[in-house]
Amino acid sequence: MKYKTCVSIGEKNPKKLKNVLKKALLKSDFAEIRFDYLKKADIPIVLEDIKKSLSRCVCTLRPRSEGGVFIGKEDERRLILRLIAEYNPFLLDVEFNAIQKDKKLASYLRKTKCKLLISWHDFKKTPNESQLRSKFNKMTKFSDIVKIVTVANSVSDASRLLSLYSIKSENETIAFCMGEQGKFSRILCLHLGSPFTYVSLGKAIAPGQFSLREIKSLEC
């Protein structure tokens, strides 16, 4: 089986980001650009500089409250999300907590017709199955692609999260666990229907993340 991958890129330097992106897309199906690693003033410049590659990029601007490193007010962040949407990337990652609270943002993003990936993370635990399914169903109202990522404190936590793939839905699902106990879910999710799995080129950006080289070595 050929595993589809998305290389997570968290670079502070715009020039280095462009070079790493070029390298990533030579070896991987997609790349995730973590715009929260950049200075706010550099984001418009980078968008213009890499616009020809954005058709294969997942664009993410993660706030600190969601495990990211964006420094600034939430209003500023949402304006930048609007700007990114206008470049029509492969996917724009928008947090469920943000979009459900901001009807104006949701409406604007719908008008741009930018394809959204609605995400939700739990950085401490994995909720029970009922809570996970409830969250999933609410998220599907905002996008055809739903991403739920939690921390696995045991193997059973990861198994419980992967049960989301058994839900009969027209939505694409990306669900896996962070941490060593849930590392296997980053591969198993591909067999269950995830369109890709997140990997690194070098140092992992998230706990338990495989490198691209490790994933490719597992392909049959």
Coordinates of N, CA and C in Angstrom, one line a residue:
M1 N 0.8 -1.2 0.0 CA 0.0 0.0 0.0 C 0.9 1.2 0.0
K2 N 0.5 2.2 -0.9 CA 1.2 3.5 -0.9 C 0.5 4.4 0.1
Y3 N 1.3 4.9 1.0 CA 0.7 5.8 2.0 C 0.7 7.2 1.6
K4 N -0.4 7.9 1.6 CA -0.4 9.3 1.2 C 0.0 10.1 2.5
T5 N 0.9 11.1 2.2 CA 1.5 11.8 3.4 C 1.3 13.3 3.2
C6 N 1.4 14.0 4.3 CA 1.3 15.5 4.3 C 2.4 15.9 5.3
V7 N 3.5 16.6 4.8 CA 4.6 17.0 5.6 C 4.3 18.3 6.3
S8 N 4.4 18.3 7.6 CA 4.1 19.5 8.4 C 5.4 20.3 8.4
I9 N 5.2 21.6 8.1 CA 6.3 22.5 8.0 C 6.1 23.7 9.0
G10 N 7.0 23.8 9.9 CA 6.9 24.9 10.9 C 8.2 25.7 10.8
E11 N 8.3 26.7 9.9 CA 9.5 27.4 9.8 C 9.3 28.9 10.1
K12 N 10.2 29.6 10.7 CA 10.1 31.0 11.1 C 10.6 31.9 9.9
N13 N 11.5 31.3 9.2 CA 12.2 32.1 8.1 C 11.5 31.9 6.8
P14 N 10.9 32.9 6.1 CA 10.2 32.7 4.8 C 11.0 32.0 3.7
K15 N 12.3 32.4 3.6 CA 13.1 31.8 2.6 C 13.3 30.3 2.8
K16 N 13.6 30.0 4.1 CA 13.8 28.6 4.5 C 12.5 27.8 4.3
L17 N 11.4 28.4 4.6 CA 10.1 27.7 4.4 C 9.9 27.4 2.9
K18 N 10.2 28.3 2.0 CA 10.0 28.0 0.6 C 10.9 26.9 0.2
N19 N 12.1 26.8 0.7 CA 13.0 25.7 0.3 C 12.6 24.4 0.9
V20 N 12.1 24.4 2.1 CA 11.6 23.2 2.7 C 10.4 22.7 2.0
L21 N 9.5 23.6 1.7 CA 8.3 23.2 0.9 C 8.6 22.6 -0.4
K22 N 9.5 23.1 -1.1 CA 9.9 22.6 -2.4 C 10.4 21.1 -2.2
K23 N 11.2 20.9 -1.2 CA 11.8 19.6 -0.9 C 10.7 18.6 -0.5
A24 N 9.7 19.1 0.3 CA 8.7 18.3 0.8 C 7.8 17.8 -0.3
L25 N 7.4 18.7 -1.2 CA 6.5 18.3 -2.3 C 7.1 17.5 -3.4
L26 N 8.4 17.3 -3.3 CA 9.1 16.4 -4.2 C 8.9 15.0 -3.7
K27 N 8.8 14.8 -2.4 CA 8.7 13.5 -1.8 C 7.3 13.1 -1.2
S28 N 6.5 14.1 -1.0 CA 5.2 13.9 -0.3 C 4.1 14.4 -1.2
D29 N 2.9 13.8 -0.9 CA 1.7 14.2 -1.7 C 1.3 15.6 -1.4
F30 N 1.3 16.0 -0.1 CA 0.9 17.3 0.3 C 1.9 17.8 1.4
A31 N 1.7 19.1 1.7 CA 2.5 19.7 2.8 C 1.5 20.6 3.6
E32 N 1.7 20.6 4.9 CA 1.0 21.5 5.8 C 1.9 22.7 6.1
I33 N 1.4 23.9 5.8 CA 2.2 25.1 6.1 C 1.7 25.7 7.4
R34 N 2.5 25.7 8.5 CA 2.1 26.2 9.8 C 2.4 27.7 9.8
F35 N 1.5 28.5 9.3 CA 1.7 29.9 9.2 C 1.8 30.6 10.6
D36 N 1.4 29.9 11.6 CA 1.5 30.5 13.0 C 3.0 30.6 13.4
Y37 N 3.9 29.9 12.7 CA 5.3 30.0 13.0 C 6.0 31.3 12.5
L38 N 5.3 31.9 11.5 CA 5.8 33.1 10.9 C 5.4 34.3 11.6
K39 N 6.2 35.4 11.4 CA 5.7 36.7 11.8 C 4.5 37.1 11.0
K40 N 3.6 37.9 11.6 CA 2.4 38.3 11.0 C 2.7 39.0 9.7
A41 N 3.7 39.9 9.7 CA 4.0 40.7 8.5 C 4.5 39.9 7.4
D42 N 5.1 38.7 7.7 CA 5.6 37.8 6.6 C 4.6 37.0 5.9
I43 N 3.4 36.8 6.5 CA 2.4 35.9 6.0 C 2.0 36.3 4.6
P44 N 1.6 37.5 4.3 CA 1.2 37.9 3.0 C 2.3 37.7 1.9
I45 N 3.5 38.0 2.3 CA 4.7 37.8 1.4 C 4.8 36.3 1.1
V46 N 4.8 35.5 2.1 CA 4.9 34.0 1.8 C 3.8 33.5 1.0
L47 N 2.6 33.9 1.2 CA 1.4 33.5 0.4 C 1.7 33.8 -1.1
E48 N 2.1 35.0 -1.3 CA 2.4 35.4 -2.7 C 3.5 34.6 -3.3
D49 N 4.5 34.3 -2.5 CA 5.7 33.6 -2.9 C 5.5 32.2 -3.3
I50 N 4.6 31.5 -2.6 CA 4.4 30.1 -2.7 C 3.0 29.8 -3.4
K51 N 2.4 30.8 -4.0 CA 1.0 30.6 -4.4 C 0.8 29.5 -5.5
K52 N 1.9 29.2 -6.3 CA 1.8 28.2 -7.3 C 1.8 26.8 -6.6
S53 N 2.3 26.7 -5.4 CA 2.3 25.4 -4.7 C 1.1 25.1 -3.8
L54 N 0.3 26.2 -3.6 CA -0.8 26.1 -2.6 C -1.9 25.0 -3.0
S55 N -1.9 24.6 -4.2 CA -2.9 23.6 -4.6 C -2.6 22.2 -4.0
R56 N -1.4 22.1 -3.3 CA -1.1 20.9 -2.6 C -0.7 21.2 -1.2
C57 N -1.2 22.3 -0.7 CA -0.9 22.7 0.7 C -2.1 22.8 1.6
V58 N -2.0 22.3 2.8 CA -2.9 22.5 3.9 C -2.4 23.7 4.7
C59 N -3.2 24.8 4.8 CA -2.7 26.0 5.4 C -3.3 26.0 6.8
T60 N -2.5 26.2 7.8 CA -2.9 26.2 9.2 C -2.3 27.4 9.9
L61 N -3.2 28.1 10.7 CA -2.7 29.2 11.5 C -3.2 29.0 12.9
R62 N -2.5 28.2 13.7 CA -3.0 27.7 15.0 C -2.7 28.6 16.1
P63 N -3.7 29.0 16.9 CA -3.5 29.9 18.1 C -2.9 29.1 19.2
R64 N -2.4 29.8 20.2 CA -1.8 29.1 21.4 C -2.8 28.2 22.1
S65 N -4.0 28.7 22.2 CA -5.1 27.9 22.9 C -5.4 26.6 22.2
E66 N -4.9 26.4 21.0 CA -5.1 25.2 20.2 C -3.8 24.5 19.9
G67 N -2.8 24.8 20.7 CA -1.5 24.1 20.6 C -0.6 24.7 19.6
G68 N -1.0 25.9 19.0 CA -0.1 26.6 18.1 C 0.8 27.6 18.7
V69 N 1.4 28.5 17.8 CA 2.3 29.5 18.4 C 2.0 30.9 17.9
F70 N 0.8 31.1 17.3 CA 0.4 32.4 16.8 C 0.4 33.4 17.9
I71 N 1.0 34.5 17.7 CA 1.0 35.6 18.7 C 0.2 36.8 18.2
G72 N -0.8 37.1 18.8 CA -1.7 38.2 18.4 C -3.1 38.0 18.9
K73 N -4.0 38.9 18.6 CA -5.4 38.9 19.0 C -6.1 37.9 18.0
E74 N -7.2 37.4 18.5 CA -8.0 36.4 17.7 C -8.6 37.1 16.5
D75 N -9.0 38.4 16.7 CA -9.5 39.1 15.5 C -8.5 39.2 14.4
E76 N -7.2 39.4 14.7 CA -6.1 39.5 13.8 C -6.0 38.1 13.1
R77 N -6.0 37.1 13.8 CA -5.9 35.7 13.3 C -7.0 35.4 12.3
R78 N -8.2 35.8 12.6 CA -9.3 35.5 11.7 C -9.2 36.3 10.4
L79 N -8.7 37.5 10.5 CA -8.5 38.3 9.3 C -7.5 37.6 8.4
I80 N -6.4 37.0 9.0 CA -5.4 36.3 8.2 C -6.0 35.1 7.6
L81 N -6.9 34.4 8.3 CA -7.5 33.2 7.8 C -8.3 33.6 6.5
R82 N -9.0 34.7 6.6 CA -9.7 35.2 5.4 C -8.8 35.4 4.2
L83 N -7.6 36.0 4.5 CA -6.7 36.3 3.5 C -6.2 35.0 2.9
I84 N -5.8 34.0 3.7 CA -5.4 32.7 3.2 C -6.4 32.1 2.3
A85 N -7.7 32.2 2.7 CA -8.8 31.6 2.0 C -8.9 32.1 0.5
E86 N -8.5 33.4 0.4 CA -8.6 34.0 -0.9 C -7.6 33.5 -1.9
Y87 N -6.5 32.8 -1.4 CA -5.5 32.1 -2.2 C -6.0 30.7 -2.6
N88 N -7.1 30.3 -2.1 CA -7.7 29.0 -2.4 C -6.7 27.8 -2.4
P89 N -6.1 27.5 -1.2 CA -5.2 26.4 -1.0 C -6.0 25.1 -1.2
F90 N -5.2 24.0 -1.2 CA -5.8 22.7 -1.2 C -6.8 22.5 0.0
L91 N -6.4 22.9 1.2 CA -7.3 22.9 2.3 C -6.9 24.0 3.3
L92 N -7.9 24.6 3.9 CA -7.6 25.6 4.9 C -8.1 25.0 6.3
D93 N -7.2 24.8 7.2 CA -7.5 24.2 8.5 C -8.1 25.3 9.4
V94 N -9.3 25.1 9.8 CA -10.0 26.1 10.7 C -10.5 25.3 11.9
E95 N -10.2 25.8 13.1 CA -10.6 25.2 14.3 C -12.1 25.2 14.5
F96 N -12.7 24.1 14.9 CA -14.1 24.0 15.2 C -14.5 25.0 16.3
N97 N -13.7 25.2 17.3 CA -14.0 26.2 18.3 C -14.1 27.6 17.8
A98 N -13.3 27.9 16.8 CA -13.4 29.3 16.2 C -14.6 29.5 15.3
I99 N -14.8 28.5 14.4 CA -15.8 28.7 13.4 C -17.2 28.6 13.9
Q100 N -17.4 27.8 15.0 CA -18.8 27.7 15.5 C -19.1 29.0 16.3
K101 N -18.1 29.7 16.7 CA -18.4 31.0 17.5 C -18.5 32.2 16.6
D102 N -18.0 32.1 15.4 CA -17.9 33.3 14.5 C -18.7 33.0 13.3
K103 N -20.0 33.4 13.2 CA -20.9 33.2 12.1 C -20.4 34.0 10.9
K104 N -19.8 35.2 11.1 CA -19.3 36.0 10.0 C -18.1 35.4 9.3
L105 N -17.2 34.7 10.1 CA -16.1 34.0 9.6 C -16.6 32.8 8.7
A106 N -17.5 32.1 9.3 CA -18.1 30.9 8.6 C -18.7 31.3 7.3
S107 N -19.5 32.4 7.3 CA -20.2 32.9 6.1 C -19.2 33.4 5.1
Y108 N -18.1 34.1 5.5 CA -17.1 34.6 4.6 C -16.4 33.4 3.9
L109 N -16.0 32.4 4.7 CA -15.3 31.3 4.1 C -16.1 30.5 3.1
R110 N -17.4 30.4 3.4 CA -18.3 29.7 2.5 C -18.3 30.5 1.1
K111 N -18.3 31.8 1.2 CA -18.4 32.6 0.0 C -17.1 32.5 -0.9
T112 N -16.0 32.3 -0.2 CA -14.7 32.2 -1.0 C -14.7 30.9 -1.7
K113 N -15.5 29.9 -1.2 CA -15.5 28.5 -1.8 C -14.1 27.8 -1.6
C114 N -13.4 28.3 -0.6 CA -12.1 27.6 -0.2 C -12.5 26.3 0.5
K115 N -11.8 25.3 0.2 CA -12.1 24.0 0.8 C -11.6 23.9 2.2
L116 N -12.5 23.7 3.2 CA -12.1 23.7 4.6 C -11.8 22.4 5.2
L117 N -10.9 22.3 6.1 CA -10.7 21.2 7.0 C -11.0 21.7 8.4
I118 N -12.1 21.2 9.0 CA -12.5 21.6 10.3 C -11.8 20.7 11.4
S119 N -11.0 21.3 12.3 CA -10.3 20.5 13.2 C -10.6 20.8 14.7
W120 N -10.4 19.7 15.5 CA -10.6 19.8 16.9 C -9.5 18.9 17.6
H121 N -8.9 19.5 18.6 CA -7.8 18.8 19.3 C -8.1 18.7 20.8
D122 N -7.7 17.6 21.4 CA -7.7 17.5 22.9 C -6.3 17.1 23.3
F123 N -5.6 18.0 23.9 CA -4.1 17.8 24.2 C -3.9 17.1 25.6
K124 N -5.0 16.7 26.2 CA -4.8 16.0 27.5 C -5.3 14.6 27.5
K125 N -6.3 14.3 26.7 CA -6.9 13.0 26.9 C -7.7 12.7 25.6
T126 N -8.4 11.5 25.6 CA -9.3 11.1 24.6 C -10.7 11.0 25.2
P127 N -11.7 11.8 24.8 CA -13.0 11.7 25.4 C -13.6 10.3 25.2
N128 N -14.8 10.1 25.8 CA -15.5 8.8 25.6 C -16.1 8.8 24.2
E129 N -16.5 7.6 23.8 CA -17.0 7.4 22.4 C -18.2 8.3 22.1
S130 N -19.1 8.4 23.1 CA -20.3 9.3 22.9 C -19.9 10.7 22.6
Q131 N -19.0 11.2 23.4 CA -18.5 12.6 23.2 C -17.8 12.8 21.9
L132 N -17.0 11.8 21.5 CA -16.4 11.9 20.2 C -17.3 12.0 19.0
R133 N -18.3 11.1 19.1 CA -19.3 11.0 18.0 C -20.1 12.3 17.9
S134 N -20.5 12.8 19.1 CA -21.2 14.1 19.2 C -20.4 15.2 18.6
K135 N -19.2 15.3 18.9 CA -18.3 16.3 18.4 C -18.2 16.2 16.8
F136 N -18.0 15.0 16.4 CA -17.9 14.7 15.0 C -19.1 15.2 14.2
N137 N -20.3 14.8 14.7 CA -21.5 15.2 14.0 C -21.7 16.7 13.9
K138 N -21.3 17.4 15.0 CA -21.4 18.9 15.0 C -20.4 19.5 14.0
M139 N -19.3 18.9 13.9 CA -18.2 19.4 13.0 C -18.6 19.2 11.5
T140 N -19.3 18.2 11.2 CA -19.7 17.9 9.8 C -20.6 19.0 9.2
K141 N -21.1 19.8 10.0 CA -22.0 20.9 9.5 C -21.2 22.0 8.8
F142 N -19.9 22.0 9.1 CA -19.1 23.1 8.6 C -18.2 22.7 7.5
S143 N -18.0 21.5 7.3 CA -17.1 21.0 6.2 C -17.3 19.6 5.8
D144 N -16.8 19.2 4.6 CA -16.8 17.8 4.2 C -15.6 17.0 4.7
I145 N -14.7 17.7 5.3 CA -13.5 17.1 5.9 C -13.4 17.5 7.4
V146 N -13.3 16.5 8.2 CA -13.3 16.7 9.7 C -12.0 16.0 10.2
K147 N -11.3 16.8 11.1 CA -10.1 16.3 11.7 C -10.3 16.3 13.2
I148 N -10.1 15.2 13.8 CA -10.2 15.1 15.3 C -8.9 14.4 15.8
V149 N -8.2 15.1 16.6 CA -6.9 14.5 17.1 C -6.9 14.7 18.7
T150 N -6.6 13.6 19.3 CA -6.5 13.6 20.8 C -5.2 13.0 21.3
V151 N -5.0 13.1 22.6 CA -3.8 12.4 23.2 C -4.2 11.1 23.7
A152 N -3.5 10.1 23.3 CA -3.7 8.7 23.8 C -2.9 8.4 25.1
N153 N -3.5 8.2 26.2 CA -2.8 7.8 27.4 C -2.7 6.2 27.5
S154 N -3.4 5.6 26.6 CA -3.4 4.1 26.5 C -3.7 3.7 25.1
V155 N -3.5 2.4 24.7 CA -3.8 1.9 23.4 C -5.3 2.0 23.2
S156 N -6.1 1.7 24.2 CA -7.5 1.7 24.1 C -8.0 3.1 23.7
D157 N -7.3 4.1 24.2 CA -7.7 5.5 23.8 C -7.7 5.7 22.3
A158 N -6.6 5.2 21.7 CA -6.4 5.3 20.3 C -7.4 4.5 19.5
S159 N -7.7 3.3 20.0 CA -8.7 2.4 19.4 C -10.1 3.1 19.4
R160 N -10.4 3.8 20.5 CA -11.7 4.4 20.6 C -11.8 5.6 19.6
L161 N -10.7 6.3 19.5 CA -10.8 7.4 18.5 C -10.9 6.9 17.1
L162 N -10.2 5.8 16.8 CA -10.3 5.3 15.4 C -11.7 4.7 15.1
S163 N -12.5 4.5 16.2 CA -13.9 4.0 15.9 C -14.7 5.0 15.2
L164 N -14.2 6.3 15.1 CA -15.0 7.3 14.3 C -15.1 6.9 12.8
Y165 N -14.1 6.1 12.4 CA -14.1 5.7 11.0 C -15.3 4.8 10.7
S166 N -15.9 4.3 11.7 CA -17.0 3.3 11.5 C -18.4 4.1 11.3
I167 N -18.3 5.4 11.5 CA -19.6 6.2 11.3 C -19.9 6.3 9.8
K168 N -21.1 6.0 9.5 CA -21.5 6.1 8.1 C -21.7 7.6 7.8
S169 N -20.8 8.2 7.0 CA -20.9 9.6 6.7 C -20.3 9.9 5.3
E170 N -20.8 10.9 4.6 CA -20.2 11.3 3.4 C -18.9 12.2 3.6
N171 N -18.7 12.5 4.8 CA -17.5 13.4 5.1 C -16.3 12.6 5.2
E172 N -15.2 13.2 4.7 CA -13.9 12.5 4.9 C -13.4 12.8 6.3
T173 N -12.8 11.8 6.9 CA -12.3 11.8 8.3 C -10.8 11.7 8.4
I174 N -10.3 12.6 9.2 CA -8.9 12.4 9.6 C -8.9 12.3 11.1
A175 N -8.6 11.2 11.7 CA -8.6 11.0 13.1 C -7.5 10.1 13.5
F176 N -6.7 10.6 14.5 CA -5.6 9.8 15.0 C -5.2 10.4 16.4
C177 N -4.3 9.7 17.0 CA -3.9 10.2 18.4 C -2.4 10.6 18.4
M178 N -2.2 11.6 19.3 CA -0.8 12.1 19.5 C -0.3 11.2 20.7
G179 N 1.1 11.2 20.8 CA 1.7 10.5 21.9 C 2.1 9.1 21.5
E180 N 3.1 8.5 22.2 CA 3.6 7.2 21.9 C 2.6 6.1 21.9
Q181 N 1.6 6.2 22.9 CA 0.6 5.2 23.0 C -0.4 5.2 21.7
G182 N -0.4 6.3 21.0 CA -1.3 6.4 19.9 C -0.6 6.4 18.6
K183 N 0.7 6.2 18.6 CA 1.5 6.4 17.4 C 1.0 5.5 16.2
F184 N 0.6 4.3 16.6 CA 0.1 3.3 15.5 C -1.1 3.8 14.8
S185 N -1.9 4.7 15.5 CA -3.1 5.2 14.8 C -2.8 6.1 13.6
R186 N -1.5 6.7 13.6 CA -1.1 7.6 12.5 C -1.0 6.8 11.2
I187 N -0.8 5.5 11.3 CA -0.7 4.6 10.1 C -2.0 3.9 9.9
L188 N -2.6 3.4 11.0 CA -3.8 2.6 10.8 C -4.9 3.5 10.3
C189 N -4.9 4.8 10.5 CA -5.9 5.7 10.0 C -6.0 5.7 8.5
L190 N -4.9 5.5 7.9 CA -4.8 5.4 6.4 C -5.6 4.2 5.9
H191 N -5.5 3.1 6.6 CA -6.2 1.9 6.2 C -7.7 2.0 6.4
L192 N -8.1 2.9 7.3 CA -9.5 3.1 7.7 C -10.2 4.2 6.8
G193 N -9.4 4.9 6.1 CA -10.1 5.9 5.2 C -9.5 7.3 5.2
S194 N -8.5 7.6 6.1 CA -8.0 9.0 6.1 C -7.3 9.3 4.8
P195 N -7.5 10.5 4.2 CA -6.9 10.9 2.9 C -5.4 11.0 3.0
F196 N -4.8 11.2 4.2 CA -3.4 11.2 4.3 C -3.0 11.2 5.8
T197 N -1.8 11.1 6.1 CA -1.3 11.2 7.5 C -0.2 12.2 7.5
Y198 N -0.1 12.9 8.7 CA 0.9 14.0 8.8 C 2.2 13.4 9.2
V199 N 3.3 13.9 8.6 CA 4.6 13.4 8.8 C 5.6 14.6 8.9
S200 N 6.8 14.4 9.3 CA 7.8 15.4 9.4 C 8.9 15.1 8.4
L201 N 9.7 16.1 8.0 CA 10.9 15.8 7.2 C 12.1 15.5 8.1
G202 N 12.1 16.1 9.3 CA 13.1 15.9 10.2 C 12.5 15.7 11.6
K203 N 12.7 16.8 12.5 CA 12.2 16.7 13.8 C 10.7 16.8 13.8
A204 N 10.0 16.0 14.6 CA 8.6 16.0 14.6 C 8.0 17.3 15.2
I205 N 6.9 17.7 14.6 CA 6.3 18.9 15.1 C 5.3 18.6 16.2
A206 N 4.7 17.4 16.1 CA 3.7 16.9 17.1 C 4.2 15.6 17.7
P207 N 3.7 15.4 19.0 CA 4.1 14.1 19.7 C 3.7 12.9 19.0
G208 N 4.7 12.0 18.7 CA 4.4 10.7 18.1 C 4.4 10.7 16.6
Q209 N 4.7 11.9 16.0 CA 4.7 12.0 14.5 C 5.8 11.2 13.9
F210 N 5.5 10.5 12.8 CA 6.5 9.8 12.1 C 7.2 10.7 11.1
S211 N 8.4 10.4 10.8 CA 9.1 11.1 9.7 C 8.6 10.5 8.4
L212 N 8.8 11.3 7.3 CA 8.4 10.9 6.0 C 9.2 9.6 5.6
R213 N 10.4 9.6 6.0 CA 11.3 8.4 5.7 C 10.8 7.1 6.3
E214 N 10.3 7.3 7.6 CA 9.8 6.1 8.3 C 8.5 5.6 7.7
I215 N 7.6 6.5 7.3 CA 6.4 6.1 6.6 C 6.7 5.4 5.3
K216 N 7.6 5.9 4.5 CA 7.9 5.4 3.2 C 8.5 4.0 3.3
S217 N 9.2 3.8 4.4 CA 9.9 2.5 4.6 C 8.9 1.4 4.9
L218 N 7.7 1.8 5.3 CA 6.6 0.8 5.7 C 5.7 0.4 4.5
E219 N 5.9 1.1 3.4 CA 5.1 0.8 2.2 C 5.4 -0.5 1.6
C220 N 4.3 -1.2 1.1 CA 4.5 -2.5 0.5 C 4.9 -2.4 -0.9

